[in-house]
């Protein structure tokens, strides 16, 4: 069952209000420099008996101050009171806070962390094996498989090695598994002039740009246009 919310207004985030509570385990999953996005995730395992089927993604953005851990076992999130907000702001005098910033307190196992961000939300559902997350989906104006949990610039920690790609290619192609990592491949595209309209198609996929450029040099004289597209492959 889908359960989701996105909170950013003063009415939704009144001081002292508890906005989220779960007895599940949450891990620090992703952070992007773009828009200061921070993602915590409780991983669902619908393939294992006795484990939660759903995945829960918790997103904070744009986050300006972080005091967090990489692992929470049981988690409650509430909006800081006015007094708590003043204490946290006083501890971060070098930060210029926006009037739209909210202080979120993360309480777990008797300890309290905090995140300062303009908004927070969550999405709980069964996550498909090829979906990286609920907050980065396929957009028609950017028709590329979303290979990361969050859009934007990050550290690239989930880019797979060449060896991982080789092992994935050798695996049983009927096996349905989570695709948490990716690696870019190079697709040589062509456009061939037809009687009625141009015909665009992929001519080949290569593991290195050098190989793709070599193939492009061979194909280019024989077609109306030839170019290389860099696309992610799920591993």
Coordinates of N, CA and C in Angstrom, one line a residue:
X1 N 0.8 -1.2 0.0 CA 0.0 0.0 0.0 C 0.9 1.2 0.0
X2 N 0.6 2.2 -0.9 CA 1.3 3.4 -1.0 C 1.0 4.4 0.2
X3 N 2.1 4.9 0.8 CA 1.9 5.9 1.9 C 3.0 7.0 1.6
X4 N 2.5 8.2 1.3 CA 3.5 9.2 1.0 C 3.0 10.6 1.5
X5 N 3.9 11.5 1.7 CA 3.6 12.8 2.1 C 4.8 13.7 1.8
X6 N 4.5 15.0 1.6 CA 5.5 16.0 1.3 C 5.1 17.3 2.1
X7 N 5.9 17.7 3.1 CA 5.6 18.7 4.0 C 6.6 19.9 3.9
X8 N 6.1 21.1 3.8 CA 7.0 22.2 3.7 C 6.4 23.5 4.3
X9 N 5.1 23.6 4.5 CA 4.4 24.8 5.0 C 4.6 24.9 6.5
X10 N 4.4 26.1 7.0 CA 4.5 26.3 8.5 C 3.3 25.6 9.2
X11 N 2.2 25.5 8.5 CA 1.0 24.8 9.1 C 1.3 23.3 9.2
X12 N 2.0 22.7 8.2 CA 2.3 21.3 8.3 C 3.4 21.0 9.3
X13 N 4.3 22.0 9.5 CA 5.5 21.8 10.2 C 5.5 22.7 11.5
X14 N 4.5 22.7 12.2 CA 4.4 23.5 13.4 C 5.4 23.0 14.5
X15 N 6.0 23.9 15.2 CA 7.0 23.6 16.2 C 6.4 22.5 17.2
X16 N 7.3 21.5 17.4 CA 6.9 20.4 18.4 C 6.1 19.3 17.8
X17 N 5.7 19.4 16.5 CA 4.8 18.4 15.9 C 5.6 17.2 15.4
X18 N 5.2 16.0 15.8 CA 5.8 14.8 15.3 C 5.2 14.5 13.9
X19 N 6.1 14.3 12.9 CA 5.6 14.1 11.6 C 5.8 12.7 11.1
X20 N 6.6 11.9 11.7 CA 6.9 10.6 11.2 C 7.4 9.7 12.4
X21 N 7.0 8.4 12.3 CA 7.4 7.5 13.3 C 7.4 6.1 12.7
X22 N 8.5 5.3 12.9 CA 8.5 3.9 12.4 C 9.5 3.1 13.3
X23 N 9.1 1.8 13.4 CA 10.0 0.9 14.2 C 11.0 0.2 13.3
X24 N 11.1 0.6 12.0 CA 12.0 -0.1 11.1 C 13.4 0.5 11.2
X25 N 14.3 -0.1 10.5 CA 15.7 0.4 10.4 C 15.9 1.3 9.2
X26 N 16.5 2.4 9.4 CA 16.8 3.3 8.3 C 18.3 3.6 8.1
X27 N 18.7 3.6 6.9 CA 20.1 3.8 6.6 C 20.3 5.1 5.8
X28 N 21.5 5.8 6.0 CA 21.8 6.9 5.2 C 22.1 6.4 3.8
X29 N 21.3 6.8 2.8 CA 21.3 6.1 1.5 C 21.9 7.0 0.4
X30 N 21.7 8.3 0.4 CA 22.2 9.1 -0.7 C 22.2 10.6 -0.3
X31 N 23.1 11.3 -0.9 CA 23.1 12.8 -0.7 C 23.6 13.4 -2.1
X32 N 23.0 14.5 -2.5 CA 23.4 15.2 -3.7 C 23.7 16.6 -3.4
X33 N 24.8 17.1 -4.0 CA 25.1 18.5 -3.9 C 24.0 19.4 -4.5
X34 N 23.4 18.9 -5.6 CA 22.3 19.5 -6.3 C 21.1 19.6 -5.4
X35 N 20.7 20.8 -5.0 CA 19.5 21.0 -4.2 C 19.7 20.5 -2.8
X36 N 20.9 20.1 -2.4 CA 21.1 19.6 -1.0 C 20.2 18.5 -0.5
X37 N 20.0 17.5 -1.4 CA 19.1 16.4 -1.1 C 19.7 15.4 -0.2
X38 N 19.0 15.0 0.9 CA 19.5 13.9 1.7 C 18.4 12.8 1.8
X39 N 18.8 11.6 1.6 CA 17.8 10.5 1.6 C 18.2 9.4 2.6
X40 N 17.2 9.1 3.4 CA 17.3 7.9 4.3 C 16.4 6.8 3.8
X41 N 16.8 5.6 3.9 CA 16.0 4.5 3.4 C 15.8 3.3 4.3
X42 N 14.6 2.8 4.4 CA 14.4 1.5 5.0 C 14.1 0.5 3.9
X43 N 15.0 -0.4 3.8 CA 15.0 -1.3 2.6 C 13.9 -2.4 2.8
X44 N 13.1 -2.5 1.8 CA 12.1 -3.6 1.7 C 12.7 -4.8 1.0
X45 N 12.3 -6.0 1.5 CA 12.7 -7.3 0.9 C 11.5 -8.2 0.7
X46 N 10.7 -7.9 -0.3 CA 9.6 -8.7 -0.6 C 9.9 -10.2 -1.0
X47 N 11.2 -10.4 -1.3 CA 11.7 -11.7 -1.7 C 12.0 -12.6 -0.5
X48 N 12.0 -12.0 0.7 CA 12.4 -12.8 1.9 C 11.2 -12.9 2.9
X49 N 10.9 -14.1 3.3 CA 9.8 -14.3 4.3 C 10.1 -13.6 5.6
X50 N 9.2 -12.9 6.2 CA 9.3 -12.3 7.5 C 10.0 -10.9 7.4
X51 N 10.3 -10.5 6.3 CA 10.9 -9.1 6.1 C 9.9 -8.2 5.5
X52 N 10.0 -6.9 5.8 CA 9.0 -5.9 5.2 C 9.1 -5.9 3.7
X53 N 7.9 -5.9 3.1 CA 7.8 -5.9 1.7 C 8.1 -4.5 1.1
X54 N 7.7 -3.5 1.8 CA 7.8 -2.1 1.3 C 9.1 -1.5 1.6
X55 N 9.5 -0.6 0.7 CA 10.7 0.3 1.0 C 10.2 1.7 1.4
X56 N 10.8 2.3 2.4 CA 10.4 3.7 2.8 C 11.6 4.6 2.5
X57 N 11.4 5.6 1.6 CA 12.3 6.6 1.4 C 12.0 7.9 2.1
X58 N 12.9 8.5 2.9 CA 12.7 9.7 3.6 C 13.6 10.8 3.0
X59 N 13.1 11.9 2.5 CA 13.9 12.9 1.8 C 13.8 14.2 2.5
X60 N 14.9 14.9 2.7 CA 15.0 16.2 3.2 C 15.7 17.1 2.1
X61 N 15.1 18.3 1.8 CA 15.7 19.2 0.8 C 15.2 20.6 1.0
X62 N 15.9 21.6 0.6 CA 17.4 21.5 0.6 C 18.0 21.6 2.0
X63 N 18.8 20.7 2.3 CA 19.4 20.5 3.6 C 20.6 21.4 3.8
X64 N 20.7 22.3 4.8 CA 21.8 23.2 5.0 C 22.6 22.8 6.2
X65 N 22.1 22.1 7.2 CA 22.8 21.7 8.4 C 22.5 20.2 8.7
X66 N 23.5 19.4 8.9 CA 23.3 18.0 9.1 C 24.0 17.5 10.3
X67 N 23.3 16.9 11.3 CA 24.0 16.1 12.3 C 23.2 14.8 12.4
X68 N 23.8 13.8 11.7 CA 23.1 12.6 11.5 C 24.0 11.4 11.7
X69 N 23.4 10.2 11.7 CA 24.2 8.9 11.8 C 23.9 8.2 10.5
X70 N 24.6 7.1 10.2 CA 24.4 6.4 9.0 C 23.4 5.2 9.2
X71 N 22.9 5.0 10.4 CA 22.1 3.9 10.8 C 21.2 4.2 11.9
X72 N 19.9 4.1 11.7 CA 18.9 4.3 12.7 C 18.0 3.1 12.9
X73 N 17.9 2.6 14.1 CA 17.0 1.5 14.4 C 15.8 2.0 15.2
X74 N 14.7 2.1 14.5 CA 13.5 2.8 15.0 C 13.8 4.3 14.9
X75 N 12.8 5.1 14.4 CA 13.1 6.5 14.1 C 11.8 7.3 14.3
X76 N 11.9 8.4 15.0 CA 10.8 9.3 15.1 C 11.4 10.7 14.6
X77 N 10.6 11.4 13.9 CA 11.0 12.7 13.4 C 10.0 13.8 13.8
X78 N 10.4 14.8 14.5 CA 9.5 15.9 14.9 C 10.1 17.2 14.6
X79 N 9.3 18.2 14.5 CA 9.8 19.6 14.3 C 10.2 20.2 15.6
X80 N 11.4 20.8 15.6 CA 11.9 21.4 16.9 C 11.0 22.5 17.4
X81 N 11.0 22.6 18.7 CA 10.3 23.7 19.3 C 11.1 25.0 19.0
X82 N 10.5 26.1 19.3 CA 11.2 27.4 19.1 C 12.5 27.5 19.9
X83 N 12.5 27.0 21.2 CA 13.7 27.0 22.0 C 14.8 26.1 21.4
X84 N 14.4 24.9 21.0 CA 15.3 24.0 20.4 C 15.9 24.5 19.1
X85 N 15.1 25.2 18.3 CA 15.5 25.8 17.0 C 16.6 26.9 17.3
X86 N 16.4 27.7 18.3 CA 17.3 28.8 18.6 C 18.7 28.2 19.1
X87 N 18.7 27.1 19.8 CA 19.9 26.4 20.3 C 20.7 25.9 19.1
X88 N 20.0 25.2 18.2 CA 20.7 24.7 17.0 C 21.3 25.8 16.1
X89 N 20.5 26.8 15.9 CA 21.0 27.9 15.1 C 22.2 28.6 15.8
X90 N 22.2 28.7 17.1 CA 23.3 29.4 17.8 C 24.6 28.5 17.7
X91 N 24.4 27.2 17.5 CA 25.6 26.3 17.3 C 26.1 26.4 15.9
X92 N 25.4 27.1 15.0 CA 25.9 27.2 13.6 C 25.8 28.6 13.1
X93 N 26.7 29.4 13.7 CA 26.6 30.9 13.5 C 27.1 31.2 12.1
X94 N 27.9 30.3 11.4 CA 28.4 30.6 10.1 C 27.4 30.4 9.0
X95 N 26.2 29.8 9.4 CA 25.2 29.4 8.4 C 24.2 30.6 8.3
X96 N 23.8 30.9 7.1 CA 22.8 31.9 6.9 C 21.5 31.2 6.7
X97 N 20.6 31.3 7.6 CA 19.3 30.5 7.6 C 18.3 31.3 6.8
X98 N 17.5 30.6 6.1 CA 16.3 31.2 5.4 C 15.1 31.2 6.3
X99 N 14.2 32.1 6.1 CA 13.0 32.1 6.9 C 12.1 30.9 6.6
X100 N 12.4 30.1 5.5 CA 11.6 28.9 5.2 C 12.3 27.7 5.7
X101 N 13.4 27.8 6.4 CA 14.1 26.6 7.0 C 13.3 26.1 8.2
X102 N 13.3 24.8 8.3 CA 12.8 24.1 9.5 C 13.8 23.2 10.1
X103 N 13.8 23.1 11.4 CA 14.7 22.2 12.1 C 13.9 20.9 12.4
X104 N 14.4 19.8 11.8 CA 13.8 18.5 12.1 C 14.7 17.7 13.1
X105 N 14.1 17.2 14.1 CA 14.8 16.4 15.1 C 14.6 14.9 14.8
X106 N 15.7 14.1 14.7 CA 15.6 12.7 14.5 C 15.9 12.0 15.8
X107 N 14.9 11.3 16.3 CA 15.1 10.6 17.6 C 15.1 9.1 17.4
X108 N 16.2 8.5 18.0 CA 16.3 7.1 17.9 C 17.2 6.5 19.0
X109 N 16.6 5.5 19.7 CA 17.4 4.8 20.8 C 17.9 5.8 21.8
X110 N 17.1 6.8 22.2 CA 17.5 7.7 23.2 C 18.5 8.8 22.8
X111 N 18.8 8.9 21.5 CA 19.7 10.0 21.0 C 18.9 10.8 20.0
X112 N 19.4 12.1 19.9 CA 18.7 13.0 19.0 C 19.7 13.6 18.0
X113 N 19.4 13.6 16.7 CA 20.2 14.3 15.7 C 19.3 15.3 15.1
X114 N 19.8 16.1 14.2 CA 19.0 17.1 13.5 C 19.4 17.4 12.1
X115 N 18.4 17.9 11.3 CA 18.6 18.3 10.0 C 17.9 19.6 9.8
X116 N 18.5 20.6 9.2 CA 17.9 21.9 8.9 C 17.6 21.9 7.4
X117 N 16.3 21.9 7.0 CA 15.9 21.9 5.6 C 14.6 22.6 5.4
X118 N 14.3 22.9 4.2 CA 13.0 23.6 3.9 C 11.8 22.7 3.9
X119 N 12.1 21.4 3.5 CA 11.0 20.5 3.4 C 11.4 19.1 3.7
X120 N 10.5 18.2 4.0 CA 10.7 16.8 4.2 C 9.5 16.0 3.8
X121 N 9.8 14.8 3.4 CA 8.7 13.9 3.0 C 9.1 12.5 2.9
X122 N 8.1 11.6 2.7 CA 8.4 10.2 2.6 C 7.5 9.5 1.6
X123 N 8.0 8.4 1.1 CA 7.2 7.6 0.2 C 7.4 6.1 0.5
X124 N 6.4 5.4 0.8 CA 6.5 4.0 1.1 C 5.7 3.2 0.1
X125 N 6.3 2.2 -0.5 CA 5.6 1.3 -1.5 C 6.6 0.1 -1.8
X126 N 6.2 -0.8 -2.6 CA 7.1 -1.8 -3.1 C 7.9 -1.3 -4.2
X127 N 9.2 -1.3 -4.0 CA 10.1 -0.7 -5.0 C 10.5 -1.8 -6.0
X128 N 10.3 -1.5 -7.3 CA 10.6 -2.5 -8.4 C 12.1 -2.7 -8.5
X129 N 12.5 -3.8 -9.0 CA 13.9 -4.1 -9.1 C 14.8 -3.1 -9.9
X130 N 14.2 -2.5 -10.9 CA 14.9 -1.6 -11.7 C 14.7 -0.1 -11.4
X131 N 13.9 0.1 -10.3 CA 13.7 1.5 -9.9 C 14.7 1.9 -8.8
X132 N 15.4 3.0 -8.9 CA 16.4 3.4 -7.9 C 15.8 4.0 -6.7
X133 N 14.6 4.5 -6.8 CA 13.9 5.1 -5.6 C 12.7 5.8 -6.1
X134 N 11.9 6.3 -5.1 CA 10.6 7.0 -5.3 C 10.8 8.4 -5.7
X135 N 12.0 9.0 -5.4 CA 12.1 10.5 -5.6 C 13.0 10.8 -6.9
X136 N 13.2 9.8 -7.7 CA 13.9 10.0 -9.0 C 13.3 9.1 -10.0
X137 N 12.4 9.6 -10.7 CA 11.6 8.7 -11.7 C 11.9 9.1 -13.1
X138 N 11.3 8.4 -14.0 CA 11.5 8.7 -15.5 C 10.7 9.9 -15.9
X139 N 11.3 10.8 -16.6 CA 10.7 12.0 -17.0 C 10.7 12.0 -18.6
X140 N 9.6 12.3 -19.2 CA 9.5 12.3 -20.7 C 10.5 13.3 -21.3
X141 N 10.7 14.4 -20.7 CA 11.6 15.4 -21.3 C 13.1 15.0 -21.1
X142 N 13.4 14.0 -20.3 CA 14.7 13.4 -20.1 C 14.6 11.9 -20.2
X143 N 14.5 11.4 -21.4 CA 14.1 10.0 -21.5 C 15.3 9.0 -21.3
X144 N 15.9 9.0 -20.1 CA 17.0 8.1 -19.7 C 16.6 7.4 -18.4
X145 N 16.9 6.2 -18.3 CA 16.6 5.4 -17.1 C 17.3 6.1 -15.9
X146 N 16.5 6.4 -14.9 CA 17.1 7.1 -13.7 C 18.0 6.0 -12.9
X147 N 19.3 6.2 -12.9 CA 20.2 5.2 -12.4 C 20.5 5.4 -10.9
X148 N 20.1 6.5 -10.3 CA 20.5 6.8 -9.0 C 19.2 7.1 -8.1
X149 N 19.3 7.0 -6.8 CA 18.2 7.3 -6.0 C 17.7 8.7 -6.0
X150 N 18.6 9.6 -6.3 CA 18.3 11.0 -6.4 C 19.0 11.6 -7.6
X151 N 18.3 12.6 -8.3 CA 18.9 13.2 -9.4 C 19.9 14.3 -8.9
X152 N 20.8 14.6 -9.8 CA 21.8 15.7 -9.5 C 23.1 15.1 -9.2
X153 N 24.1 16.0 -9.0 CA 25.5 15.6 -8.8 C 25.7 15.0 -7.4
X154 N 26.4 13.8 -7.4 CA 26.7 13.2 -6.2 C 28.2 12.6 -6.3
X155 N 28.5 11.8 -5.3 CA 29.9 11.3 -5.3 C 30.2 10.1 -6.2
X156 N 29.1 9.6 -6.9 CA 29.3 8.5 -7.8 C 29.6 7.2 -7.2
X157 N 29.2 7.0 -5.9 CA 29.6 5.8 -5.2 C 28.9 4.6 -5.6
X158 N 27.8 4.7 -6.4 CA 27.1 3.5 -6.9 C 27.4 3.2 -8.3
X159 N 28.5 3.8 -8.9 CA 29.0 3.4 -10.2 C 29.7 2.1 -10.1
X160 N 29.3 1.1 -10.9 CA 29.8 -0.2 -10.8 C 31.2 -0.3 -11.5
X161 N 32.0 -1.3 -11.0 CA 33.3 -1.5 -11.7 C 33.1 -2.3 -12.9
X162 N 34.1 -2.4 -13.8 CA 34.1 -3.2 -15.0 C 33.9 -4.6 -14.7
X163 N 34.5 -5.1 -13.6 CA 34.3 -6.5 -13.2 C 32.9 -6.8 -12.8
X164 N 32.2 -5.9 -12.1 CA 30.8 -6.1 -11.7 C 29.9 -6.1 -13.0
X165 N 30.3 -5.4 -14.0 CA 29.5 -5.4 -15.2 C 29.7 -6.8 -15.9
X166 N 30.9 -7.3 -15.9 CA 31.2 -8.6 -16.5 C 30.4 -9.7 -15.8
X167 N 30.4 -9.6 -14.5 CA 29.7 -10.6 -13.7 C 28.2 -10.6 -13.9
X168 N 27.7 -9.3 -14.1 CA 26.2 -9.2 -14.3 C 25.9 -9.8 -15.7
X169 N 26.8 -9.6 -16.7 CA 26.5 -10.1 -18.0 C 26.5 -11.7 -18.0
X170 N 27.3 -12.3 -17.1 CA 27.3 -13.7 -17.0 C 26.2 -14.3 -16.2
X171 N 25.5 -13.5 -15.5 CA 24.4 -14.0 -14.6 C 23.2 -14.5 -15.4
X172 N 22.4 -15.3 -14.7 CA 21.2 -15.8 -15.3 C 20.3 -14.7 -15.7
X173 N 20.0 -14.6 -17.0 CA 19.2 -13.5 -17.4 C 17.7 -13.5 -17.0
X174 N 17.3 -14.6 -16.4 CA 15.9 -14.7 -15.9 C 15.8 -14.3 -14.4
X175 N 16.9 -14.1 -13.8 CA 16.9 -13.7 -12.4 C 16.5 -12.3 -12.2
X176 N 15.5 -12.0 -11.3 CA 15.1 -10.7 -11.0 C 15.7 -10.2 -9.7
X177 N 16.6 -9.3 -9.8 CA 17.3 -8.8 -8.6 C 17.3 -7.3 -8.6
X178 N 17.6 -6.7 -7.4 CA 17.7 -5.3 -7.3 C 18.9 -4.7 -8.1
X179 N 18.7 -3.7 -8.8 CA 19.8 -3.0 -9.6 C 20.2 -1.7 -8.9
X180 N 21.1 -1.9 -7.9 CA 21.5 -0.7 -7.1 C 22.6 0.0 -7.7
X181 N 23.3 -0.6 -8.6 CA 24.5 0.1 -9.2 C 24.4 0.2 -10.7
X182 N 25.2 1.0 -11.3 CA 25.1 1.2 -12.7 C 26.5 1.5 -13.3
X183 N 26.6 1.4 -14.6 CA 27.8 1.8 -15.3 C 27.4 2.3 -16.7
X184 N 28.1 3.3 -17.2 CA 27.7 3.8 -18.5 C 28.2 3.0 -19.6
X185 N 27.4 2.8 -20.6 CA 27.9 2.2 -21.9 C 27.6 3.3 -23.0
X186 N 28.2 3.0 -24.2 CA 28.2 3.9 -25.3 C 27.5 3.4 -26.5
X187 N 26.4 4.0 -26.8 CA 25.5 3.5 -27.9 C 25.7 4.4 -29.1
X188 N 26.1 3.7 -30.2 CA 26.3 4.4 -31.5 C 24.9 4.4 -32.2
X189 N 24.4 5.6 -32.4 CA 23.1 5.9 -33.0 C 23.3 6.3 -34.5
X190 N 22.3 6.0 -35.3 CA 22.4 6.4 -36.7 C 21.1 6.9 -37.2
X191 N 21.2 7.8 -38.2 CA 20.0 8.3 -38.9 C 20.2 8.0 -40.4
X192 N 19.2 7.2 -40.9 CA 19.3 6.9 -42.3 C 18.2 7.6 -43.1
X193 N 18.4 8.2 -44.2 CA 17.4 8.9 -44.9 C 16.5 7.9 -45.6
X194 N 15.2 8.0 -45.3 CA 14.2 7.2 -46.0 C 13.3 8.0 -46.9
X195 N 12.5 7.4 -47.6 CA 11.7 8.1 -48.6 C 10.7 9.0 -47.9
X196 N 10.1 8.7 -46.8 CA 9.1 9.5 -46.2 C 9.6 10.2 -45.0
X197 N 10.4 9.6 -44.1 CA 10.9 10.3 -42.9 C 12.2 9.7 -42.5
X198 N 13.0 10.4 -41.7 CA 14.3 9.8 -41.2 C 14.1 8.6 -40.3
X199 N 15.0 7.7 -40.4 CA 14.9 6.5 -39.6 C 16.1 6.5 -38.6
X200 N 15.8 6.6 -37.3 CA 16.8 6.6 -36.3 C 16.8 5.3 -35.6
X201 N 18.0 4.8 -35.4 CA 18.1 3.5 -34.7 C 19.5 3.4 -34.1
X202 N 19.6 2.4 -33.1 CA 20.9 2.1 -32.5 C 21.6 1.1 -33.3
X203 N 22.9 1.4 -33.5 CA 23.7 0.5 -34.4 C 24.5 -0.5 -33.5
X204 N 24.9 -0.1 -32.3 CA 25.7 -1.0 -31.5 C 25.9 -0.4 -30.1
X205 N 26.3 -1.2 -29.1 CA 26.6 -0.8 -27.8 C 28.0 -1.2 -27.4
X206 N 28.8 -0.3 -26.9 CA 30.2 -0.5 -26.6 C 30.5 -0.1 -25.1
X207 N 31.5 -0.8 -24.6 CA 31.8 -0.6 -23.2 C 32.7 0.6 -22.9
X208 N 33.4 1.0 -24.0 CA 34.3 2.2 -23.9 C 34.0 3.2 -25.0
X209 N 34.3 4.4 -24.7 CA 34.0 5.5 -25.7 C 35.0 5.3 -26.9
X210 N 36.2 4.8 -26.6 CA 37.1 4.6 -27.7 C 36.6 3.6 -28.7
X211 N 36.0 2.5 -28.2 CA 35.4 1.5 -29.1 C 34.3 2.1 -29.9
X212 N 33.4 2.9 -29.2 CA 32.3 3.5 -29.9 C 32.7 4.5 -30.9
X213 N 33.8 5.3 -30.7 CA 34.2 6.2 -31.6 C 34.8 5.5 -32.9
X214 N 35.5 4.4 -32.6 CA 36.0 3.6 -33.7 C 34.9 3.1 -34.6
X215 N 33.8 2.6 -34.0 CA 32.7 2.1 -34.8 C 32.0 3.3 -35.5
X216 N 31.9 4.4 -34.8 CA 31.3 5.6 -35.4 C 32.0 6.0 -36.7
X217 N 33.4 6.0 -36.6 CA 34.2 6.3 -37.8 C 33.9 5.4 -39.0
X218 N 33.6 4.2 -38.7 CA 33.3 3.2 -39.8 C 31.9 3.4 -40.4
X219 N 31.0 3.8 -39.5 CA 29.6 3.9 -39.9 C 29.3 5.2 -40.6
X220 N 29.9 6.3 -40.1 CA 29.5 7.7 -40.5 C 29.5 7.9 -42.0
X221 N 30.4 7.4 -42.8 CA 30.4 7.7 -44.2 C 29.2 7.0 -44.9
X222 N 28.5 6.1 -44.3 CA 27.4 5.3 -44.9 C 26.0 5.7 -44.5
X223 N 25.9 6.7 -43.6 CA 24.6 7.1 -43.1 C 24.5 8.6 -43.2
X224 N 23.2 9.1 -43.0 CA 23.0 10.5 -43.0 C 23.6 11.2 -41.8
X225 N 23.6 10.5 -40.6 CA 24.2 11.1 -39.4 C 24.5 9.9 -38.5
X226 N 25.5 10.2 -37.6 CA 25.9 9.1 -36.7 C 26.5 9.8 -35.4
X227 N 26.0 9.4 -34.3 CA 26.5 10.0 -33.0 C 26.5 9.0 -31.9
X228 N 27.1 9.4 -30.8 CA 27.2 8.5 -29.6 C 26.4 9.0 -28.5
X229 N 25.6 8.1 -27.9 CA 24.9 8.5 -26.7 C 25.4 7.6 -25.5
X230 N 25.6 8.3 -24.4 CA 26.1 7.7 -23.1 C 24.9 7.3 -22.3
X231 N 24.7 6.0 -22.0 CA 23.5 5.6 -21.3 C 23.9 4.7 -20.1
X232 N 23.1 4.7 -19.0 CA 23.4 3.9 -17.9 C 22.8 2.5 -18.1
X233 N 23.6 1.5 -17.6 CA 23.1 0.1 -17.6 C 23.0 -0.4 -16.2
X234 N 21.9 -0.9 -15.8 CA 21.7 -1.3 -14.4 C 22.4 -2.6 -14.1
X235 N 23.1 -2.7 -13.0 CA 23.9 -3.8 -12.6 C 23.5 -4.3 -11.2

